[in-house]
Short mmCIF file of C-alpha atoms in Angstrom, two decimals:
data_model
loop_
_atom_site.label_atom_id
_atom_site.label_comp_id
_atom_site.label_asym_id
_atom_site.label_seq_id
_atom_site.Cartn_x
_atom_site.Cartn_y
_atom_site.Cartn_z
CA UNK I 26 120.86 74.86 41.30
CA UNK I 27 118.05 72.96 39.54
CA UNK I 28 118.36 70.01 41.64
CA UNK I 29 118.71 71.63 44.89
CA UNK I 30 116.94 68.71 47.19
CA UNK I 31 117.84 65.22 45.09
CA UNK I 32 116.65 63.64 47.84
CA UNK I 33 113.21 65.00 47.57
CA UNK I 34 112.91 64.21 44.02
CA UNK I 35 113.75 60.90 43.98
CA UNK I 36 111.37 60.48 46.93
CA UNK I 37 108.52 61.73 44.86
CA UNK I 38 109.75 59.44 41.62
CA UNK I 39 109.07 56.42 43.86
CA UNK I 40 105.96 56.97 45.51
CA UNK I 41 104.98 57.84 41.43
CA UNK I 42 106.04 54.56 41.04
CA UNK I 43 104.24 53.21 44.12
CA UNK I 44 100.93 55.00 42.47
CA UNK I 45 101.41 53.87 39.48
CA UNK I 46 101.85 49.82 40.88
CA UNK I 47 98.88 50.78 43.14
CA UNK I 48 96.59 52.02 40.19
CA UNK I 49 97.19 49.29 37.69
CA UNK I 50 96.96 46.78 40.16
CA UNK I 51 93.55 47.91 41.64
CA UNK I 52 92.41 48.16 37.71
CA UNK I 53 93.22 44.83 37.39
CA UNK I 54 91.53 43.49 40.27
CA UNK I 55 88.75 45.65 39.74
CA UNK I 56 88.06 43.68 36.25
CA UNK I 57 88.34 40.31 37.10
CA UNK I 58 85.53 41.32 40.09
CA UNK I 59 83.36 42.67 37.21
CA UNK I 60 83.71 39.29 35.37
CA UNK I 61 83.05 37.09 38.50
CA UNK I 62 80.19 39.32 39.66
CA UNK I 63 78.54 39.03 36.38
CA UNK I 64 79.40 35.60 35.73
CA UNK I 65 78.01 34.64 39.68
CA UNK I 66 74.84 36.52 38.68
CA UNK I 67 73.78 34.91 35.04
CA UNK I 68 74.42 31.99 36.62
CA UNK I 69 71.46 32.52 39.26
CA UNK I 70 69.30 33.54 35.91
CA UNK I 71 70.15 30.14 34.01
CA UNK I 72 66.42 29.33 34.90
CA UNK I 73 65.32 32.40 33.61
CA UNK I 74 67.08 32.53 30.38
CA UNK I 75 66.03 29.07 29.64
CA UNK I 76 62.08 29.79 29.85
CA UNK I 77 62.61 33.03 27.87
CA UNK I 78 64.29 31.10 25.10
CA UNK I 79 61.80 28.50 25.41
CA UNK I 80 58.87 31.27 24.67
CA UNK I 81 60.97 32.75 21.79
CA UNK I 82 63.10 35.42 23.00
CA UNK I 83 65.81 35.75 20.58
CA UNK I 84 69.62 36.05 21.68
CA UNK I 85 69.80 39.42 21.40
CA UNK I 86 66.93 40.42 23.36
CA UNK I 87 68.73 38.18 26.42
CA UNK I 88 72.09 40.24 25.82
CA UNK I 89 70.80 43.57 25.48
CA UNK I 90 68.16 42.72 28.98
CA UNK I 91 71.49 41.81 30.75
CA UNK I 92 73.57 43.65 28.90
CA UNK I 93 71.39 46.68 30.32
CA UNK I 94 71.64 45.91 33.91
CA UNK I 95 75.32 45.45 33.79
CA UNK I 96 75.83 48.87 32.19
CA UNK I 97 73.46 50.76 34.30
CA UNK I 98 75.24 49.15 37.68
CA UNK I 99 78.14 50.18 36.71
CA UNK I 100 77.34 53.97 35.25
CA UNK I 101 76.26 53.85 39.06
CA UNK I 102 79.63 52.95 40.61
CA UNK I 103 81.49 55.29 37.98
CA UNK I 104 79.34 58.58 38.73
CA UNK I 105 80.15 57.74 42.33
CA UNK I 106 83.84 57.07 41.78
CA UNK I 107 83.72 60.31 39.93
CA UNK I 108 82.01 62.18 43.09
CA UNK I 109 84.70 60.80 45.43
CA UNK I 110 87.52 61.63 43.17
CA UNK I 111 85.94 64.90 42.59
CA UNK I 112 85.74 65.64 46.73
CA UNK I 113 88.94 63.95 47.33
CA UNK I 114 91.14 67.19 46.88
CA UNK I 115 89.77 69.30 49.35
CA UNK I 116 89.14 66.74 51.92
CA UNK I 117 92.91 65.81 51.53
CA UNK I 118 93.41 69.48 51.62
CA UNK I 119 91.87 69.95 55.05
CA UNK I 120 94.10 67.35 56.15
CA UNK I 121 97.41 68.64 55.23
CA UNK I 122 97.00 72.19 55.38
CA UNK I 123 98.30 72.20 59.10
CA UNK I 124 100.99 69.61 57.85
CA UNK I 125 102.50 71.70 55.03
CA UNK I 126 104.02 74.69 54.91
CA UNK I 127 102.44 76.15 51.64
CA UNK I 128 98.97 77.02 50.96
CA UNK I 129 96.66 74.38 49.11
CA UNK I 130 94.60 75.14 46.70
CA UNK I 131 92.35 72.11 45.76
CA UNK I 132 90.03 72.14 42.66
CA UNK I 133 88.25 69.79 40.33
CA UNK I 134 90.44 68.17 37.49
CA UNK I 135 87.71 67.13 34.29
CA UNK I 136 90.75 65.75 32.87
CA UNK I 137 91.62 63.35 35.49
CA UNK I 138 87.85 62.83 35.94
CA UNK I 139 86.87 62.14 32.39
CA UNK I 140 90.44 59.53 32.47
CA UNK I 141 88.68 57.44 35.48
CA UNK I 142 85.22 57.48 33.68
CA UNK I 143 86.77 55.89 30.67
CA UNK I 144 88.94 53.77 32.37
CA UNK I 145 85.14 52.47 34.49
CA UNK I 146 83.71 51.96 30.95
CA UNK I 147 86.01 50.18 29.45
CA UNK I 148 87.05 48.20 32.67
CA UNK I 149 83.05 47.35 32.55
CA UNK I 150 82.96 46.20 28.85
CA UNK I 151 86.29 44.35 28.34
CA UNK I 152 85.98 42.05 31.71
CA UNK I 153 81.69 41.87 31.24
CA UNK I 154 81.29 41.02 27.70
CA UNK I 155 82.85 37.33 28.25
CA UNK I 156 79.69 35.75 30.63
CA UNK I 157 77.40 38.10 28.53
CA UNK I 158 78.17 36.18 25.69
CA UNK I 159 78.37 33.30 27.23
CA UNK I 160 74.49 32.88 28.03
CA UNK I 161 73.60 34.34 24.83
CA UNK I 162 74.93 31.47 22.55
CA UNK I 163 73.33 28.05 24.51
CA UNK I 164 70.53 26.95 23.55
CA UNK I 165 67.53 26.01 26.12
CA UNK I 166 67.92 22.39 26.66
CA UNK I 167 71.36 22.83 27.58
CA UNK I 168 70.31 25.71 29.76
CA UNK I 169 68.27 23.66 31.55
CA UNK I 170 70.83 20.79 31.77
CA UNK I 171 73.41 23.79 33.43
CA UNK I 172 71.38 23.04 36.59
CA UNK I 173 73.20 20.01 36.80
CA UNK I 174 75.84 19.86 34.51
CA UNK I 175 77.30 23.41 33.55
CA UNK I 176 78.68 24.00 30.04
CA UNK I 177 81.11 26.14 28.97
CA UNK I 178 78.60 28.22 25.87
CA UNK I 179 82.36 29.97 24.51
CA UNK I 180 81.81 33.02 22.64
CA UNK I 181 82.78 32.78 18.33
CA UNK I 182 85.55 33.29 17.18
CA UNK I 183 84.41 37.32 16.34
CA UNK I 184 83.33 38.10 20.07
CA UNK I 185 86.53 36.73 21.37
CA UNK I 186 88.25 39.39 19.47
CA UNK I 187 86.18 42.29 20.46
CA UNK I 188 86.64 41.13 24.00
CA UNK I 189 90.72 41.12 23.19
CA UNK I 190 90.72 44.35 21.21
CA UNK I 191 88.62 45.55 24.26
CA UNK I 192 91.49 44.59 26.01
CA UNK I 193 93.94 45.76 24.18
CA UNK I 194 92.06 49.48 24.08
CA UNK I 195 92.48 49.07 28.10
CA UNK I 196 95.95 48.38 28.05
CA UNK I 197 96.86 51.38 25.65
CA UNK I 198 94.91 53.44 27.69
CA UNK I 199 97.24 52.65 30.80
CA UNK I 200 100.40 52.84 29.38
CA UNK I 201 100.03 55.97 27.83
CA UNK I 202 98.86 57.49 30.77
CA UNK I 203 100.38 56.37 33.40
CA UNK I 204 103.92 58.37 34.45
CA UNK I 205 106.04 55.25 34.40
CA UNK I 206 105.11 54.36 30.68
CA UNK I 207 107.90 51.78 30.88
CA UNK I 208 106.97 50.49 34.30
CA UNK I 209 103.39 49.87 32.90
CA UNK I 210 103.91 48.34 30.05
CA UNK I 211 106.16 45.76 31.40
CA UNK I 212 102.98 45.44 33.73
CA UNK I 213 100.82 44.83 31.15
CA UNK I 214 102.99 41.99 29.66
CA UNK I 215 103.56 40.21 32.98
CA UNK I 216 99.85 40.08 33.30
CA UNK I 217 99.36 38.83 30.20
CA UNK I 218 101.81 36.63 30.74
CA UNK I 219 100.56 35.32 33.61
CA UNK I 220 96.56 35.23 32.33
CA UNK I 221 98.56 33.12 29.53
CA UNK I 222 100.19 30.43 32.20
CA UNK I 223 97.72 29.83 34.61
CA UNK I 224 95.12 29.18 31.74
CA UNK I 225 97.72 26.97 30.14
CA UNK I 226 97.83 25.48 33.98
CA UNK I 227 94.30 25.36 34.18
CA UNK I 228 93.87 23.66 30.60
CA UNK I 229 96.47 21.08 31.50
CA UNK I 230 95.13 20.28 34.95
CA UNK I 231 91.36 19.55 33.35
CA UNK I 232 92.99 17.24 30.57
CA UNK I 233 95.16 15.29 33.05
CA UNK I 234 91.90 14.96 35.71
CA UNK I 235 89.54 13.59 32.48
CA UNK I 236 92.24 11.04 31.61
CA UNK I 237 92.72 9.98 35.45
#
């Protein structure tokens, strides 16, 4: 008696699958357009950052300037993710009421709301922090010799594993809360996975061009 319409539940199990495919994947690609946006855009302001060493800004002042912008463009883009998510309900709800035959009742969810703002922020820091850093740590001749002949400025040793644990936070956050815990977390690992081979790829491909 409990499972009088199998059918209909494992229906519903699926498209919580789908959702859950659909979510992680549109986090992921959703970071790795933070970190080319960001990287696209310091790399209009290597003249910039070059003078303001030159005149004795320190490092930090160039990271927090930047640093700034990032975070208040994307505070922006949360707050209106959050209104859309917040007015998806009832739109959806004015949609399907003719559809269904049950009454809707559509309402706001802080708990889902708050999950998508911390999701935003730490989307924002994890994939951001990596061509933030990167500016921060060359010095102004080479900044000026980027014009012609980019370097690569690699964060230490310390920032690379804030940027991981960063990472790591992220990945938590979307196992534990998506439905298909399992489903996720193999996710997770076949992203990292594949992050791991194509940089490998990438690695092997520069070594083999130098030598050639």
């Amino acid at each position: 008696a409990s499972r009088a319409a199998p059918g209909l539940s494992e229906t519903v199990g699926r498209l919580t699958l789908f959702l859950t495919l659909v979510g992680l994947t549109a986090l992921l690609i959703g970071g790795i357009g933070i970190a080319n946006a960001v990287q696209s855009y310091m790399g209009t302001k290597t003249g910039t950052i070059a003078m303001l060493k030159c005149v004795g800004a320190p490092s930090r002042v160039i990271l927090l300037t930047y640093g700034l912008q990032t975070a208040a463009l994307a505070l922006l883009g949360i707050g209106v993710g959050l209104i859309l998510g917040a007015l998806a309900p009832f739109a959806l709800a004015i949609v399907l009421e003719s559809l269904l035959p049950v009454t809707l009742e559509p309402g706001l969810y802080p708990g889902a709301l708050a999950l998508g703002a911390a999701f935003g922020v730490l989307t924002t820091a994890a994939f951001a922090l990596w061509p933030l850093l990167k500016s921060r740590r060359i010095a102004p001749a080479r900044l000026f010799r980027d014009l012609v002949a980019p370097t690569s400025g690699r964060p230490t040793l310390v920032e690379i594993a804030i940027i991981f644990g960063l990472l790591a936070l992220l990945a938590a956050l979307a196992v534990l809360t998506a439905e298909q815990r399992g489903f996720a977390l193999w996710f997770v690992g076949g992203v990292a996975l594949a992050f791991v081979l194509f940089f490998a790829a990438a690695h092997a491909l520069a070594v083999v061009a130098r030598r050639l």
